[in-house]
Each structure stands twice: as C-alpha cells, then as structure tokens.
Amino acid sequence: MSLPEAVRWSADGRAVVILDQSRLPEEERYVSLSTAEAVAEAIASMRVRGAPAIGIAAALGLALELSRSTALAPEAFWQRLDHATLRLRGTRPTAVNLTWALERLRGVAEQNRARTNGEVACAVYGEATAILEEDRAMCRRIGEHGLSLFPEGELRVLTHCNAGALATGGMGTALAPVYLAHAAGRSVHVYVGETRPLLQGSRITAWELQRAGIPVTLIADSVAGFVMQARKVDAVMVGADRIAANGDVANKIGTYTLAVLARHHGLPFYVAAPTSTIDPGMPSGREIPIEERSADEVRRGFGRLTAPESVPVYAPAFDVTPAQLVTAIITDRCVLQPPYAKTLRAVGEVGRELVPAGGVRESGSGSGSGSGAGA
Amino acid sequence: MSLPEAVRWSADGRAVVILDQSRLPEEERYVSLSTAEAVAEAIASMRVRGAPAIGIAAALGLALELSRSTALAPEAFWQRLDHATLRLRGTRPTAVNLTWALERLRGVAEQNRARTNGEVACAVYGEATAILEEDRAMCRRIGEHGLSLFPEGELRVLTHCNAGALATGGMGTALAPVYLAHAAGRSVHVYVGETRPLLQGSRITAWELQRAGIPVTLIADSVAGFVMQARKVDAVMVGADRIAANGDVANKIGTYTLAVLARHHGLPFYVAAPTSTIDPGMPSGREIPIEERSADEVRRGFGRLTAPESVPVYAPAFDVTPAQLVTAIITDRCVLQPPYAKTLRAVGEVGRELVPAGGVRESGSGSGSGSGAGA
C-alpha cells in the first residue's frame, strides 16, 4: 500500500514538498517550496488543504524561512520570524491548528531567544518536524482505535468529504482504520459521496483510495440512503472539524444527513478525530458558527452555469450532528462512548494540558495537531 | 404568474412548440417542430423531458405527421403512421406514457380506418389535443388536492428533481399545489435540491419557479437534512415515476433519503402523481427495476473531470421509498392515505378501467397520461 503524502520534507530537508491538490484528479504533481511565502501561497490557493495538513505545512514553511535567514542580524532575523508568521497565519484564518502550530513554533523560538540565530532556527526546525511526526503517529493511533471497532470480517464503510491521508501528515483520520485493515490483509470497501459543492469526495478521497489500491465506489451524495437500504455498508465513518463539549459534531455539510440515515438503518455512525478537535469551550453544537459559502459554488461549480444566474442559494459549509446520533468518537487516545458530556470532559481536560499554552509544548506529549481533517 | 409551457400547439396549430430544456438555464428558447422526425429528435436529445411531457410531444408530433400526409395514397398514409410511431416510440424506450400516448392515437386511427386520410388525421389530431388538455386538467386537480393538505399559512416545501410545469403539459405534479397557492395570493417558499448528477433541480425546477415569481432557494442535495433540522420547511413534496400496489414509490435517486429525513424530523412526506402512475401489476417496490446511469455523469458530468477517470461509480437513476415513509399520495382523483395496499387498489382499479386497452379510450374520461413527472 502506497499512501500519497500531502506534506513532507524534501529528501535533503531543505524544502517542503506538497502534493498539489488543486491538480487532482487529473495529475499527481508534487511541488517543492522553500520559502514561507511559497508555502503561504500554496495554503491560500488550497493546493494543500485539511486542517492538520495546513498546520504542518505552515510549521515546515516557517522553519525553512528561519533556516535560510540565519545570516541576518538578530533584529532582522526576529523580524523575519514575525513577518513569516503573520503571512502564514493570514492564509486560512479559520483553520484552528494553523494558528496552533505557528504559536507552538513561536514558543520554542522564544525559549531560545538568548541563543544564536542558527540555534533558534535549529530548535524551530526540530519542533516543526515533531509536529509532522506527531500527526503521523496520531493518525495511526486513530486507525488502531477505529479498527478495534471492526474486529473481523470485511470492512465496508461509507465516508464523506476527505478525512484521509491528504488532509493530514499521515494516513488520515476517518480513513486510517481502512488503511490499517487493508495493510493487514483484510478485505475493505469504501463508498464515498462526491461531497458537493467542492467535490472533495470525488476529487480527493476517491483518488487517494484508488491510488492506495483500496476498493472504492463513488456515489452522488443523494445515493447514500439507497446504499444503506441495500446493506452495501456496515458503518458510516467521518472526520470532524470541531466537537462540542456535549458531543455535538461539526463537520462538512452532508454529515448530519448521513447520521440520520445511519440511525434509520441501524448502522453505527463513527466520528474519527484527534483529541485536539474537542472544544471544551463550546457547550453544544448550537454555538458553533456555520460558515456559508459562495452561491456560485452551487450555481456554477464546474465552470459552467448549472442554475439560474440569480437564484438564491443556501450553501452552508458545515452542519452539526447532535451527539445522540453519534455511536462513538474515535480519537488518538481512545474510543469515546456516550454519555459524551462525561467522556469528552475527561479526555478534553487531558488534551488541554498537553495542548501548548502560550506556545510551550509539554515535552514527550503526543497530542497531535489542533483540529480534524474535514476542512 | 406566468408558467412556461414544456409543450403546446403553435398558434396556428400546425406545429408543436417546445421549450428547449437543453438550453436551460442559460436561455429560454422555444422551438417549433412540424414533423414527427423533428419531435423524435427533440425527445431523444432531452430537449423535452418528463414522462407526461414526452407523451404529449409524441402525440402532437404523430398527429402533425398525419395531417401533412393526407395527400398520400391510403397505403402510404398508413405506412407513414407506422413509421412515425416506431420512430417516436424508440426515442426513450422506458418512458411508460410515450407508448401509452402513441397506442391511444393508433386506436383512434384504427377506429376510423374505413374513412378518408383527412378524416383519420383529423380524429388523431383531436385525440392528441385531448391528451394535452387532459394532462393540464390532471395537473390542476393534483394541485387542488395537494393544496387541501395545507389549509392555511405559508406553504414551505422541499422538493427534488423536476416534477413541475416543465415535466408535464400543465402546472406539474409536485409543484402544482405551490403554483395554485401562489396564484391565490398565499405566501410560498420552495427549497429544491440540485439533483445530482443531471441537476434537474438547479437547471429546471429553480428556473421555472423563479420565472413564475415563486420564492425558491437552491441547495446541494446534502443540505436537505440541515434545512429540515433548521425547520425551514414544513413538508417534502416530490413526484413519482412508478407507484407499486403496496404504496412503495420509485422516483429520482435521492427521494428515499428525503423520506427518511422527513420521518426523522416529523415532517410529512407527500408524493404527487397522476393515478396512472400506479402500477397494480407491481406488488412492491422490490420488483421495480432500477436503471443505472453512466459513471461519467458523476465523474465528468460538466465536461470536466471531477473524479479519477477509472474510479468505479454506483449511479442508480431512481430509488424506492417504502410505503411506510409516505404520508400521503396526492393524485388527480383524491388524496390517498395508508394503508396503501387498500386505498391504491380502489383507485388503481378505477384508473385501469379508464386507461385505454388496445388504444381505445373511454370517451369522456379524464385519466391523464401514463406516468409521473419525475423522469
């Protein structure tokens, strides 16, 4: 099994290599970026996407920028750090762990402020690498925990959007159990909805599964009910953008419909996400703000007018699935069961301790990156 | 309120005028067709679509062909009838009431076989006109019966695909109550799913509603659950392609998902269709054959590759909604309530008597055309 990597170091460690997702599915093209500006441009233009992958790319980009700036005078060096951080952070202001990753690097730089430029750059480079490696490990643990829910037989799941390798530094969140099962020689089959309007399911998930040799069947989103009725899948497995303290889950629009369908058909509905996706400050899903997208993504999403030019469109980017429809939440730490208000609080508090306060990371922690893989 | 007409006679009655639906939503272009061949081409290329509209167009086309052939020798005249019928029938072999309409005209022609070409052509022309007028009347009655379910307040419905004016000779099936309510000065609002893969919701339903001045909001199909959760609609109203004897409903893919969502949210799920859509020979939905569409409608539906070129696709054109999820079936005769096995049998038997056997129509009947408006 060969998984594409959304973001990684180049062989010599002097560039960030990203898979240009804007070229998918036509072309698997990797681009090598060696400045913070180039990485920022790639994030802004969604050539790299998915909250964890964005955080990693930004971290690697910032580390590179410092490495090539060590010859500057100290003041200019720290100015460069400030400017690069601002530029990277401004690319996708809503991606939680873009900010999280950059603050984590800033914390490490500050801890080394008394040292030489070279030593600061080196420490930041190490921290950026740690963010990447932790994310990979976190994906694997989510995979292992998820797989424990499917002890035997064929793994037949329905997923939505992209919560796979291309959204993370590793093997993804919702798709991680599938990849692990396949690697262990088990039979797997994934149904994926195309995920209108931006088609992350067909453009990205179908592509990465097919490339990894995983049997995948693409469906229009509206076919999901029929697929469950025909018993072609045994579970729904999705990522999450944010999980409220009561277990309500915000994820890509269409997720809620799948949760209702799963309940109707007696199928389990699983959410896979790193612990850091839990937001203890958000009492329930009602408080989660829902971004609305441009009407033209629905009216002319394919470069062609497919609806009356001026017809009103309601295009929320996310929806909220109430906790009572969620069978389990699969995290990098454990599988959480209801009542979520209780189980999330336990894990959330642990998670908070490990999440850097003011950019300082607890040494030896493996808390992963700051958000889910659904964006 | 001005409703577009999918198919009608030209002012002088010597041509069939159709709205070229393949140009929607860019352009409202009407084309005038004066031969059976031209009408057949328009049906085959889906410039006119929707089962009732197709049946009407074919009937008008055949009538025209005979009118312009009266100077032929009798043998050549009847040969012309045979050829035109075969050509029209072969355009969309699965559209039930294409065959139904053509057989009805054939029956009238046969009844007049002893008469002159001109008299035969005249009788057939009258019968074709009757098919069109009956369809209009049937749509209106469906609208009246449907509206009786919404005695007061704003009419806020969610619909799917196109079961509107452009699928029929009149004001449609599922949209007929909306049009009548609007004409009566009541406040209405329609949410419509874009209906992937062929986008009949965005291209056709959104267009005809907007043109008629009806407030409409277009959504990606996967937004339906969120719309119901937010209580933006009070009912789901769809058409039907076929209704089995037990009340199971075959309709455009995605309908079943809406029915499950409606049940979960405690919203009524209404099916609007002419009595002739009831198929007493089909015991349940399990026996209804489900057409599969081309994978490329999902992979490259808009002239652009939106998924890996070779990825497997499951693309059923229809799904089956079990009777227990259907709140009521609104027909041109009455509103049917469960238990459908009983209520449909009563109406179905009456319907059968009125449907022509061997092409002979009971005089004075108003049974409408042979199928629903969903195709």
CSV table of C-alpha atoms in Angstrom, one decimal, chain B residues 106-326:
chain,number,residue,atom,x,y,z
B,106,ARG,CA,-53.3,4.3,-33.0
B,107,GLY,CA,-56.5,3.1,-31.5
B,108,VAL,CA,-58.4,6.2,-32.7
B,109,ALA,CA,-56.8,5.8,-36.2
B,110,GLU,CA,-57.9,2.2,-36.4
B,111,GLN,CA,-61.4,3.1,-35.3
B,112,ASN,CA,-61.5,5.4,-38.4
B,113,ARG,CA,-59.8,3.0,-40.8
B,114,ALA,CA,-62.7,3.0,-43.3
B,115,ARG,CA,-62.6,6.8,-43.6
B,116,THR,CA,-60.5,9.1,-45.7
B,117,ASN,CA,-56.9,10.1,-44.8
B,118,GLY,CA,-58.2,13.5,-43.9
B,119,GLU,CA,-60.8,12.2,-41.5
B,120,VAL,CA,-58.3,9.8,-39.9
B,121,ALA,CA,-55.8,12.7,-39.5
B,122,CYS,CA,-58.5,14.9,-38.1
B,123,ALA,CA,-59.6,12.3,-35.5
B,124,VAL,CA,-56.0,11.6,-34.4
B,125,TYR,CA,-55.3,15.4,-34.2
B,126,GLY,CA,-58.3,15.7,-31.9
B,127,GLU,CA,-57.1,12.8,-29.7
B,128,ALA,CA,-53.6,14.3,-29.4
B,129,THR,CA,-55.2,17.6,-28.3
B,130,ALA,CA,-57.3,15.7,-25.8
B,131,ILE,CA,-54.1,14.1,-24.3
B,132,LEU,CA,-52.6,17.5,-23.8
B,133,GLU,CA,-55.8,19.0,-22.3
B,134,GLU,CA,-56.4,16.1,-20.0
B,135,ASP,CA,-52.8,16.4,-18.7
B,136,ARG,CA,-53.4,20.1,-18.0
B,137,ALA,CA,-56.6,19.3,-16.1
B,138,MET,CA,-54.9,16.5,-14.2
B,139,CYS,CA,-52.1,18.7,-13.0
B,140,ARG,CA,-54.6,21.2,-11.8
B,141,ARG,CA,-56.6,18.6,-9.9
B,142,ILE,CA,-53.4,17.3,-8.3
B,143,GLY,CA,-52.7,20.9,-7.3
B,144,GLU,CA,-56.1,21.3,-5.7
B,145,HIS,CA,-55.9,18.0,-3.9
B,146,GLY,CA,-52.4,18.8,-2.7
B,147,LEU,CA,-53.3,22.2,-1.5
B,148,SER,CA,-56.1,20.8,0.6
B,149,LEU,CA,-53.3,19.4,2.8
B,150,PHE,CA,-52.1,22.9,3.5
B,151,PRO,CA,-55.3,24.7,4.6
B,152,GLU,CA,-53.6,27.9,5.8
B,153,GLY,CA,-50.3,29.7,6.5
B,154,GLU,CA,-47.2,29.8,4.4
B,155,LEU,CA,-46.5,26.9,2.1
B,156,ARG,CA,-42.9,25.9,2.7
B,157,VAL,CA,-41.9,22.8,0.9
B,158,LEU,CA,-38.8,20.9,-0.1
B,159,THR,CA,-38.8,19.3,-3.5
B,160,HIS,CA,-36.4,17.2,-5.6
B,161,CYS,CA,-35.6,16.9,-9.3
B,162,ASN,CA,-38.3,18.4,-11.5
B,163,ALA,CA,-42.0,17.5,-11.1
B,164,GLY,CA,-43.1,20.9,-12.3
B,165,ALA,CA,-44.6,22.5,-15.3
B,166,LEU,CA,-41.7,21.5,-17.4
B,167,ALA,CA,-42.3,17.8,-16.9
B,168,THR,CA,-46.0,18.0,-17.9
B,169,GLY,CA,-48.4,19.7,-20.2
B,170,GLY,CA,-49.7,21.8,-17.3
B,171,MET,CA,-48.6,23.1,-14.0
B,172,GLY,CA,-46.7,19.9,-12.9
B,173,THR,CA,-47.4,17.4,-10.2
B,174,ALA,CA,-45.4,18.1,-7.0
B,175,LEU,CA,-45.2,21.8,-7.8
B,176,ALA,CA,-48.9,22.2,-8.7
B,177,PRO,CA,-50.0,22.9,-5.1
B,178,VAL,CA,-47.3,25.6,-4.9
B,179,TYR,CA,-48.4,27.3,-8.1
B,180,LEU,CA,-52.1,27.3,-7.0
B,181,ALA,CA,-51.2,28.6,-3.6
B,182,HIS,CA,-49.2,31.4,-5.1
B,183,ALA,CA,-51.9,32.3,-7.6
B,184,ALA,CA,-54.3,32.5,-4.6
B,185,GLY,CA,-52.1,35.1,-3.0
B,186,ARG,CA,-50.7,32.8,-0.3
B,187,SER,CA,-47.1,33.0,0.8
B,188,VAL,CA,-44.9,30.1,-0.5
B,189,HIS,CA,-41.3,29.1,-0.4
B,190,VAL,CA,-39.7,26.2,-2.2
B,191,TYR,CA,-36.3,24.6,-1.3
B,192,VAL,CA,-35.0,22.4,-4.1
B,193,GLY,CA,-32.0,20.1,-4.2
B,194,GLU,CA,-29.9,20.4,-7.2
B,195,THR,CA,-30.4,16.7,-8.0
B,196,ARG,CA,-27.1,15.3,-9.0
B,197,PRO,CA,-26.0,14.0,-11.3
B,198,LEU,CA,-28.1,15.6,-14.0
B,199,LEU,CA,-29.1,18.7,-12.0
B,200,GLN,CA,-32.8,18.8,-12.9
B,201,GLY,CA,-33.4,20.7,-9.6
B,202,SER,CA,-31.0,23.5,-10.4
B,203,ARG,CA,-31.3,23.6,-14.1
B,204,ILE,CA,-35.1,23.2,-14.4
B,205,THR,CA,-37.0,23.5,-11.2
B,206,ALA,CA,-35.2,26.5,-9.9
B,207,TRP,CA,-35.6,28.1,-13.3
B,208,GLU,CA,-39.3,27.5,-13.7
B,209,LEU,CA,-40.1,28.6,-10.1
B,210,GLN,CA,-38.0,31.8,-10.4
B,211,ARG,CA,-39.6,32.5,-13.7
B,212,ALA,CA,-43.1,32.2,-12.1
B,213,GLY,CA,-42.1,34.6,-9.4
B,214,ILE,CA,-42.1,31.9,-6.7
B,215,PRO,CA,-39.5,32.3,-3.9
B,216,VAL,CA,-37.1,29.4,-4.3
B,217,THR,CA,-33.8,28.5,-2.6
B,218,LEU,CA,-31.4,26.1,-4.3
B,219,ILE,CA,-29.4,23.7,-2.1
B,220,ALA,CA,-26.8,21.0,-2.7
B,221,ASP,CA,-28.7,17.7,-2.2
B,222,SER,CA,-26.6,17.1,1.0
B,223,VAL,CA,-28.1,20.2,2.6
B,224,ALA,CA,-31.6,18.8,2.9
B,225,GLY,CA,-31.1,17.3,6.4
B,226,PHE,CA,-29.8,20.6,7.7
B,227,VAL,CA,-32.7,22.5,6.1
B,228,MET,CA,-35.2,20.2,8.0
B,229,GLN,CA,-33.2,20.4,11.2
B,230,ALA,CA,-33.4,24.2,11.0
B,231,ARG,CA,-37.2,24.0,10.4
B,232,LYS,CA,-37.0,25.9,7.2
B,233,VAL,CA,-39.6,23.7,5.5
B,234,ASP,CA,-42.9,22.1,6.7
B,235,ALA,CA,-43.2,19.2,4.2
B,236,VAL,CA,-41.4,17.3,1.4
B,237,MET,CA,-43.3,17.1,-1.9
B,238,VAL,CA,-42.0,15.0,-4.7
B,239,GLY,CA,-43.3,13.4,-7.9
B,240,ALA,CA,-43.2,9.7,-8.8
B,241,ASP,CA,-42.1,7.5,-11.7
B,242,ARG,CA,-44.0,4.5,-10.6
B,243,ILE,CA,-46.1,3.5,-7.5
B,244,ALA,CA,-46.3,-0.2,-6.6
B,245,ALA,CA,-49.5,-1.8,-5.5
B,246,ASN,CA,-48.4,-1.6,-1.8
B,247,GLY,CA,-47.6,2.1,-2.0
B,248,ASP,CA,-43.8,1.8,-2.5
B,249,VAL,CA,-42.7,4.8,-4.6
B,250,ALA,CA,-40.0,4.8,-7.3
B,251,ASN,CA,-38.7,8.3,-8.0
B,252,LYS,CA,-35.5,10.1,-8.8
B,253,ILE,CA,-32.4,9.0,-6.8
B,254,GLY,CA,-32.3,10.9,-3.6
B,255,THR,CA,-36.0,10.8,-2.9
B,256,TYR,CA,-35.6,7.9,-0.4
B,257,THR,CA,-33.0,9.9,1.6
B,258,LEU,CA,-35.5,12.8,1.8
B,259,ALA,CA,-38.2,10.4,3.0
B,260,VAL,CA,-36.0,9.1,5.8
B,261,LEU,CA,-35.0,12.7,6.8
B,262,ALA,CA,-38.7,13.8,6.8
B,263,ARG,CA,-39.6,10.9,9.1
B,264,HIS,CA,-36.7,11.7,11.5
B,265,HIS,CA,-37.9,15.3,11.7
B,266,GLY,CA,-41.6,14.6,12.0
B,267,LEU,CA,-42.3,16.3,8.7
B,268,PRO,CA,-44.9,14.9,6.2
B,269,PHE,CA,-43.6,13.3,3.0
B,270,TYR,CA,-46.0,13.7,0.1
B,271,VAL,CA,-45.9,12.1,-3.3
B,272,ALA,CA,-47.8,13.8,-6.1
B,273,ALA,CA,-48.6,11.8,-9.2
B,274,PRO,CA,-51.4,11.0,-11.6
B,275,THR,CA,-53.5,7.9,-10.9
B,276,SER,CA,-51.9,6.3,-14.0
B,277,THR,CA,-48.6,6.2,-12.2
B,278,ILE,CA,-50.0,3.4,-10.0
B,279,ASP,CA,-48.9,0.1,-11.3
B,280,PRO,CA,-51.2,-2.6,-9.9
B,281,GLY,CA,-49.0,-5.3,-11.6
B,282,MET,CA,-46.1,-4.4,-9.4
B,283,PRO,CA,-46.7,-5.9,-5.9
B,284,SER,CA,-44.0,-3.9,-4.2
B,285,GLY,CA,-41.0,-1.7,-4.8
B,286,ARG,CA,-38.7,-4.6,-4.7
B,287,GLU,CA,-39.8,-5.7,-8.1
B,288,ILE,CA,-39.3,-2.3,-9.7
B,289,PRO,CA,-36.2,-2.4,-11.9
B,290,ILE,CA,-33.8,0.4,-11.2
B,291,GLU,CA,-32.0,1.9,-14.2
B,292,GLU,CA,-28.3,2.6,-13.7
B,293,ARG,CA,-26.8,5.6,-15.4
B,294,SER,CA,-23.4,6.1,-16.9
B,295,ALA,CA,-20.5,6.5,-14.5
B,296,ASP,CA,-19.3,9.6,-16.4
B,297,GLU,CA,-22.4,11.5,-15.4
B,298,VAL,CA,-20.8,11.6,-11.9
B,299,ARG,CA,-17.1,11.5,-12.9
B,300,ARG,CA,-17.4,14.2,-15.6
B,301,GLY,CA,-20.9,15.5,-15.7
B,302,PHE,CA,-20.0,19.0,-16.6
B,303,GLY,CA,-17.5,18.5,-19.3
B,304,ARG,CA,-14.7,18.4,-16.8
B,305,LEU,CA,-13.0,15.5,-14.9
B,306,THR,CA,-14.1,15.8,-11.3
B,307,ALA,CA,-13.1,12.3,-10.2
B,308,PRO,CA,-10.4,9.7,-11.1
B,309,GLU,CA,-11.1,8.7,-14.7
B,310,SER,CA,-11.4,5.0,-13.9
B,311,VAL,CA,-13.0,5.1,-10.4
B,312,PRO,CA,-16.0,2.8,-10.0
B,313,VAL,CA,-19.3,4.7,-9.7
B,314,TYR,CA,-22.6,3.5,-8.5
B,315,ALA,CA,-25.2,5.6,-10.2
B,316,PRO,CA,-28.8,4.4,-9.9
B,317,ALA,CA,-31.2,6.8,-11.6
B,318,PHE,CA,-34.0,6.0,-9.2
B,319,ASP,CA,-34.6,4.8,-5.7
B,320,VAL,CA,-37.6,3.2,-3.9
B,321,THR,CA,-39.2,4.8,-0.9
B,322,PRO,CA,-41.1,2.2,1.2
B,323,ALA,CA,-44.8,3.0,1.6
B,324,GLN,CA,-44.4,3.3,5.4
B,325,LEU,CA,-42.4,6.5,4.9
B,326,VAL,CA,-45.1,8.1,2.6
